PDB file of C-alpha atoms in Angstrom:
ATOM      1  CA  MET A   1     -23.481  -4.336  14.355  1.00  0.00           C
ATOM      2  CA  SER A   2     -25.947  -6.458  12.523  1.00  0.00           C
ATOM      3  CA  ASN A   3     -25.070  -9.699  10.798  1.00  0.00           C
ATOM      4  CA  ASP A   4     -28.100  -9.560   8.484  1.00  0.00           C
ATOM      5  CA  ILE A   5     -27.281 -10.604   4.952  1.00  0.00           C
ATOM      6  CA  THR A   6     -28.259  -8.216   2.200  1.00  0.00           C
ATOM      7  CA  VAL A   7     -28.430  -8.994  -1.464  1.00  0.00           C
ATOM      8  CA  ARG A   8     -28.871  -6.372  -4.078  1.00  0.00           C
ATOM      9  CA  GLN A   9     -28.602  -6.223  -7.778  1.00  0.00           C
ATOM     10  CA  ALA A  10     -25.230  -5.024  -8.877  1.00  0.00           C
ATOM     11  CA  THR A  11     -24.902  -2.038 -11.329  1.00  0.00           C
ATOM     12  CA  ALA A  12     -22.075  -0.647 -13.432  1.00  0.00           C
ATOM     13  CA  ARG A  13     -20.821   1.296 -10.408  1.00  0.00           C
ATOM     14  CA  ASP A  14     -20.023  -2.141  -8.832  1.00  0.00           C
ATOM     15  CA  ILE A  15     -17.713  -3.501 -11.557  1.00  0.00           C
ATOM     16  CA  SER A  16     -14.568  -2.934  -9.654  1.00  0.00           C
ATOM     17  CA  GLU A  17     -15.952  -4.523  -6.558  1.00  0.00           C
ATOM     18  CA  LEU A  18     -17.188  -7.536  -8.543  1.00  0.00           C
ATOM     19  CA  ALA A  19     -13.792  -8.059 -10.165  1.00  0.00           C
ATOM     20  CA  ASP A  20     -12.036  -7.816  -6.740  1.00  0.00           C
ATOM     21  CA  ILE A  21     -14.329 -10.455  -5.143  1.00  0.00           C
ATOM     22  CA  ALA A  22     -13.896 -12.610  -8.302  1.00  0.00           C
ATOM     23  CA  GLU A  23     -10.054 -12.413  -8.132  1.00  0.00           C
ATOM     24  CA  ARG A  24     -10.156 -13.396  -4.384  1.00  0.00           C
ATOM     25  CA  THR A  25     -12.642 -16.265  -4.759  1.00  0.00           C
ATOM     26  CA  PHE A  26     -12.143 -17.954  -8.117  1.00  0.00           C
ATOM     27  CA  PRO A  27      -8.952 -19.586  -6.999  1.00  0.00           C
ATOM     28  CA  LEU A  28     -10.928 -21.280  -4.181  1.00  0.00           C
ATOM     29  CA  ALA A  29     -13.062 -23.036  -6.724  1.00  0.00           C
ATOM     30  CA  CYS A  30     -10.142 -24.576  -8.660  1.00  0.00           C
ATOM     31  CA  PRO A  31      -8.576 -27.951  -8.081  1.00  0.00           C
ATOM     32  CA  ALA A  32      -5.262 -27.974  -6.304  1.00  0.00           C
ATOM     33  CA  ASP A  33      -3.381 -28.993  -9.338  1.00  0.00           C
ATOM     34  CA  THR A  34      -4.544 -26.055 -11.441  1.00  0.00           C
ATOM     35  CA  SER A  35      -1.534 -23.894 -12.090  1.00  0.00           C
ATOM     36  CA  SER A  36      -1.419 -20.337 -10.706  1.00  0.00           C
ATOM     37  CA  LYS A  37      -0.659 -19.157 -14.229  1.00  0.00           C
ATOM     38  CA  ASP A  38      -3.858 -20.791 -15.649  1.00  0.00           C
ATOM     39  CA  ILE A  39      -5.834 -19.299 -12.792  1.00  0.00           C
ATOM     40  CA  GLN A  40      -4.461 -15.794 -13.345  1.00  0.00           C
ATOM     41  CA  ASP A  41      -4.914 -16.095 -17.090  1.00  0.00           C
ATOM     42  CA  TYR A  42      -8.604 -16.960 -16.534  1.00  0.00           C
ATOM     43  CA  ILE A  43      -9.146 -14.191 -14.051  1.00  0.00           C
ATOM     44  CA  GLN A  44      -7.508 -11.638 -16.458  1.00  0.00           C
ATOM     45  CA  GLN A  45      -9.518 -12.892 -19.440  1.00  0.00           C
ATOM     46  CA  SER A  46     -12.966 -13.607 -17.861  1.00  0.00           C
ATOM     47  CA  LEU A  47     -13.149 -11.951 -14.433  1.00  0.00           C
ATOM     48  CA  SER A  48     -11.540  -8.549 -15.092  1.00  0.00           C
ATOM     49  CA  GLU A  49     -13.422  -5.271 -14.907  1.00  0.00           C
ATOM     50  CA  VAL A  50     -13.540  -5.221 -18.727  1.00  0.00           C
ATOM     51  CA  ALA A  51     -15.133  -8.699 -18.833  1.00  0.00           C
ATOM     52  CA  PHE A  52     -17.639  -7.739 -16.048  1.00  0.00           C
ATOM     53  CA  GLY A  53     -18.411  -4.624 -18.042  1.00  0.00           C
ATOM     54  CA  ASP A  54     -19.130  -6.679 -21.152  1.00  0.00           C
ATOM     55  CA  HIS A  55     -21.293  -9.053 -19.360  1.00  0.00           C
ATOM     56  CA  MET A  56     -23.195  -6.297 -17.554  1.00  0.00           C
ATOM     57  CA  SER A  57     -24.110  -4.723 -20.865  1.00  0.00           C
ATOM     58  CA  SER A  58     -26.101  -7.817 -21.751  1.00  0.00           C
ATOM     59  CA  ALA A  59     -29.816  -7.710 -21.021  1.00  0.00           C
ATOM     60  CA  GLU A  60     -29.731 -11.526 -20.392  1.00  0.00           C
ATOM     61  CA  THR A  61     -27.252 -11.193 -17.568  1.00  0.00           C
ATOM     62  CA  ASP A  62     -27.942 -10.259 -13.930  1.00  0.00           C
ATOM     63  CA  PHE A  63     -25.336  -9.762 -11.124  1.00  0.00           C
ATOM     64  CA  TYR A  64     -26.123  -9.634  -7.455  1.00  0.00           C
ATOM     65  CA  LEU A  65     -23.864  -8.580  -4.501  1.00  0.00           C
ATOM     66  CA  ALA A  66     -24.196  -9.831  -0.970  1.00  0.00           C
ATOM     67  CA  GLY A  67     -22.943  -8.271   2.207  1.00  0.00           C
ATOM     68  CA  VAL A  68     -23.122  -8.997   5.861  1.00  0.00           C
ATOM     69  CA  GLY A  69     -24.343  -6.202   8.146  1.00  0.00           C
ATOM     70  CA  GLU A  70     -23.114  -2.800   6.914  1.00  0.00           C
ATOM     71  CA  GLY A  71     -19.721  -4.126   5.698  1.00  0.00           C
ATOM     72  CA  ALA A  72     -18.409  -4.387   2.155  1.00  0.00           C
ATOM     73  CA  ALA A  73     -19.773  -7.036  -0.171  1.00  0.00           C
ATOM     74  CA  VAL A  74     -18.439 -10.606   0.482  1.00  0.00           C
ATOM     75  CA  GLY A  75     -19.964 -12.505  -2.390  1.00  0.00           C
ATOM     76  CA  TYR A  76     -21.568 -12.199  -5.830  1.00  0.00           C
ATOM     77  CA  SER A  77     -23.675 -14.268  -8.306  1.00  0.00           C
ATOM     78  CA  MET A  78     -24.128 -14.192 -12.074  1.00  0.00           C
ATOM     79  CA  LEU A  79     -27.337 -15.371 -13.658  1.00  0.00           C
ATOM     80  CA  VAL A  80     -27.587 -15.797 -17.478  1.00  0.00           C
ATOM     81  CA  ASP A  81     -30.895 -16.274 -19.211  1.00  0.00           C
ATOM     82  CA  GLY A  82     -30.634 -17.799 -22.687  1.00  0.00           C
ATOM     83  CA  SER A  83     -27.140 -19.187 -22.290  1.00  0.00           C
ATOM     84  CA  SER A  84     -26.004 -21.990 -24.479  1.00  0.00           C
ATOM     85  CA  GLY A  85     -24.311 -25.095 -23.127  1.00  0.00           C
ATOM     86  CA  GLY A  86     -27.032 -26.169 -20.734  1.00  0.00           C
ATOM     87  CA  PRO A  87     -27.853 -29.816 -20.051  1.00  0.00           C
ATOM     88  CA  ALA A  88     -28.898 -31.853 -23.130  1.00  0.00           C
ATOM     89  CA  GLY A  89     -32.485 -32.754 -23.164  1.00  0.00           C
ATOM     90  CA  MET A  90     -33.543 -30.280 -20.434  1.00  0.00           C
ATOM     91  CA  GLY A  91     -35.183 -27.800 -22.909  1.00  0.00           C
ATOM     92  CA  GLU A  92     -34.492 -24.153 -22.987  1.00  0.00           C
ATOM     93  CA  ASP A  93     -36.591 -23.447 -19.913  1.00  0.00           C
ATOM     94  CA  LEU A  94     -33.649 -23.192 -17.540  1.00  0.00           C
ATOM     95  CA  VAL A  95     -31.499 -20.189 -16.582  1.00  0.00           C
ATOM     96  CA  GLU A  96     -27.768 -20.596 -15.912  1.00  0.00           C
ATOM     97  CA  LEU A  97     -26.253 -19.749 -12.511  1.00  0.00           C
ATOM     98  CA  ARG A  98     -22.863 -19.105 -14.078  1.00  0.00           C
ATOM     99  CA  ARG A  99     -21.222 -17.904 -10.845  1.00  0.00           C
ATOM    100  CA  ILE A 100     -21.780 -17.784  -7.212  1.00  0.00           C
ATOM    101  CA  TYR A 101     -18.683 -16.921  -5.138  1.00  0.00           C
ATOM    102  CA  VAL A 102     -18.241 -15.949  -1.540  1.00  0.00           C
ATOM    103  CA  VAL A 103     -15.006 -14.856   0.150  1.00  0.00           C
ATOM    104  CA  ALA A 104     -13.495 -17.419   2.486  1.00  0.00           C
ATOM    105  CA  GLU A 105     -14.109 -15.314   5.600  1.00  0.00           C
ATOM    106  CA  ALA A 106     -17.910 -15.440   4.893  1.00  0.00           C
ATOM    107  CA  HIS A 107     -18.208 -19.160   4.230  1.00  0.00           C
ATOM    108  CA  GLY A 108     -20.799 -20.773   6.337  1.00  0.00           C
ATOM    109  CA  LYS A 109     -22.664 -17.621   7.257  1.00  0.00           C
ATOM    110  CA  GLY A 110     -25.573 -17.973   4.840  1.00  0.00           C
ATOM    111  CA  VAL A 111     -24.272 -15.687   2.156  1.00  0.00           C
ATOM    112  CA  GLY A 112     -24.227 -18.318  -0.590  1.00  0.00           C
ATOM    113  CA  ALA A 113     -27.764 -19.361   0.385  1.00  0.00           C
ATOM    114  CA  ALA A 114     -28.933 -15.829   0.240  1.00  0.00           C
ATOM    115  CA  LEU A 115     -27.485 -15.301  -3.267  1.00  0.00           C
ATOM    116  CA  LEU A 116     -28.970 -18.634  -4.472  1.00  0.00           C
ATOM    117  CA  GLU A 117     -32.433 -17.564  -3.131  1.00  0.00           C
ATOM    118  CA  ARG A 118     -32.188 -14.327  -5.130  1.00  0.00           C
ATOM    119  CA  ALA A 119     -31.158 -16.269  -8.200  1.00  0.00           C
ATOM    120  CA  GLU A 120     -34.092 -18.564  -7.909  1.00  0.00           C
ATOM    121  CA  LYS A 121     -36.498 -15.592  -7.289  1.00  0.00           C
ATOM    122  CA  ARG A 122     -35.183 -13.988 -10.586  1.00  0.00           C
ATOM    123  CA  ALA A 123     -35.376 -17.231 -12.492  1.00  0.00           C
ATOM    124  CA  ARG A 124     -39.123 -17.578 -11.477  1.00  0.00           C
ATOM    125  CA  GLY A 125     -39.628 -13.950 -12.434  1.00  0.00           C
ATOM    126  CA  LEU A 126     -38.228 -14.781 -15.914  1.00  0.00           C
ATOM    127  CA  GLY A 127     -40.790 -17.578 -16.144  1.00  0.00           C
ATOM    128  CA  ARG A 128     -38.133 -20.351 -15.934  1.00  0.00           C
ATOM    129  CA  SER A 129     -38.768 -23.750 -14.476  1.00  0.00           C
ATOM    130  CA  GLY A 130     -35.283 -24.318 -13.133  1.00  0.00           C
ATOM    131  CA  ILE A 131     -31.599 -23.522 -12.860  1.00  0.00           C
ATOM    132  CA  TRP A 132     -28.561 -25.151 -14.191  1.00  0.00           C
ATOM    133  CA  LEU A 133     -24.846 -24.701 -13.417  1.00  0.00           C
ATOM    134  CA  GLY A 134     -21.497 -26.327 -13.781  1.00  0.00           C
ATOM    135  CA  THR A 135     -19.193 -26.774 -10.936  1.00  0.00           C
ATOM    136  CA  ASN A 136     -15.708 -28.494 -10.776  1.00  0.00           C
ATOM    137  CA  GLN A 137     -15.776 -32.136  -9.825  1.00  0.00           C
ATOM    138  CA  ALA A 138     -13.058 -31.590  -7.313  1.00  0.00           C
ATOM    139  CA  ASN A 139     -14.949 -28.668  -5.561  1.00  0.00           C
ATOM    140  CA  HIS A 140     -16.493 -30.701  -2.904  1.00  0.00           C
ATOM    141  CA  ARG A 141     -17.583 -27.688  -0.893  1.00  0.00           C
ATOM    142  CA  ALA A 142     -19.674 -26.358  -3.789  1.00  0.00           C
ATOM    143  CA  ILE A 143     -21.135 -29.729  -4.676  1.00  0.00           C
ATOM    144  CA  SER A 144     -22.265 -30.265  -1.093  1.00  0.00           C
ATOM    145  CA  PHE A 145     -23.713 -26.783  -1.037  1.00  0.00           C
ATOM    146  CA  TYR A 146     -25.730 -27.353  -4.283  1.00  0.00           C
ATOM    147  CA  ARG A 147     -26.972 -30.797  -3.168  1.00  0.00           C
ATOM    148  CA  LYS A 148     -28.094 -29.344   0.209  1.00  0.00           C
ATOM    149  CA  HIS A 149     -30.150 -26.725  -1.819  1.00  0.00           C
ATOM    150  CA  GLY A 150     -31.852 -29.305  -4.067  1.00  0.00           C
ATOM    151  CA  PHE A 151     -29.508 -29.492  -7.118  1.00  0.00           C
ATOM    152  CA  GLN A 152     -28.954 -32.834  -8.774  1.00  0.00           C
ATOM    153  CA  GLN A 153     -26.071 -33.892 -11.041  1.00  0.00           C
ATOM    154  CA  VAL A 154     -27.362 -34.484 -14.542  1.00  0.00           C
ATOM    155  CA  GLY A 155     -24.144 -34.685 -16.603  1.00  0.00           C
ATOM    156  CA  THR A 156     -20.610 -33.535 -17.152  1.00  0.00           C
ATOM    157  CA  ARG A 157     -18.701 -31.013 -19.142  1.00  0.00           C
ATOM    158  CA  THR A 158     -15.231 -29.726 -19.724  1.00  0.00           C
ATOM    159  CA  PHE A 159     -14.325 -26.119 -18.621  1.00  0.00           C
ATOM    160  CA  GLU A 160     -11.051 -24.447 -19.608  1.00  0.00           C
ATOM    161  CA  VAL A 161      -9.099 -22.454 -17.039  1.00  0.00           C
ATOM    162  CA  GLY A 162      -6.184 -20.864 -18.954  1.00  0.00           C
ATOM    163  CA  LYS A 163      -4.610 -23.904 -20.747  1.00  0.00           C
ATOM    164  CA  SER A 164      -5.935 -26.344 -18.174  1.00  0.00           C
ATOM    165  CA  VAL A 165      -8.994 -28.448 -19.148  1.00  0.00           C
ATOM    166  CA  GLU A 166     -11.047 -29.142 -16.022  1.00  0.00           C
ATOM    167  CA  GLN A 167     -13.966 -31.564 -15.538  1.00  0.00           C
ATOM    168  CA  ASP A 168     -17.177 -30.144 -14.271  1.00  0.00           C
ATOM    169  CA  PHE A 169     -20.452 -31.699 -12.986  1.00  0.00           C
ATOM    170  CA  VAL A 170     -23.519 -30.241 -14.581  1.00  0.00           C
ATOM    171  CA  MET A 171     -26.290 -29.839 -12.026  1.00  0.00           C
ATOM    172  CA  THR A 172     -29.929 -28.658 -12.211  1.00  0.00           C
ATOM    173  CA  LYS A 173     -32.682 -27.665  -9.778  1.00  0.00           C
ATOM    174  CA  GLN A 174     -36.337 -27.583 -10.743  1.00  0.00           C
ATOM    175  CA  LEU A 175     -38.127 -24.570  -9.200  1.00  0.00           C
ATOM    176  CA  GLY A 176     -41.573 -25.043  -7.714  1.00  0.00           C
TER     177      GLY A 176
END
């Protein structure tokens, strides 16, 4: 059995799988003090099959699924061109990497890097000079991952998870 990582663009047929991965992975990105209710409320509102369907119907949004070998998908990313809320003063030449999540069993296997590489390729294809994202300030694993891949912190923002208001770092990467 091969351990090669494959990344492909997700389609409407993948909505159920995207929602399943999101439900399994989003809690991993939340601080320990975020309540289970707030996490479940966010998942129901923003990571449901209906929410994925709404996002997928937008021409500005691309989803990618990643798998290892011939198994089921173990991660996904969401890239949004033309999103608002990006870093002030950075212009409108950046695309937002809104989500990049990998199931815990696949951490450290290069899945996140493969998803990021595909996002960067798409951003270049859109003529964008860079990527921006927000990640929770307590998500040290994600922060380390992004720094390892050339992202720099350029600011902060708040992010609502249910009724909880979380603090994010805003990070950018310029593409060569």
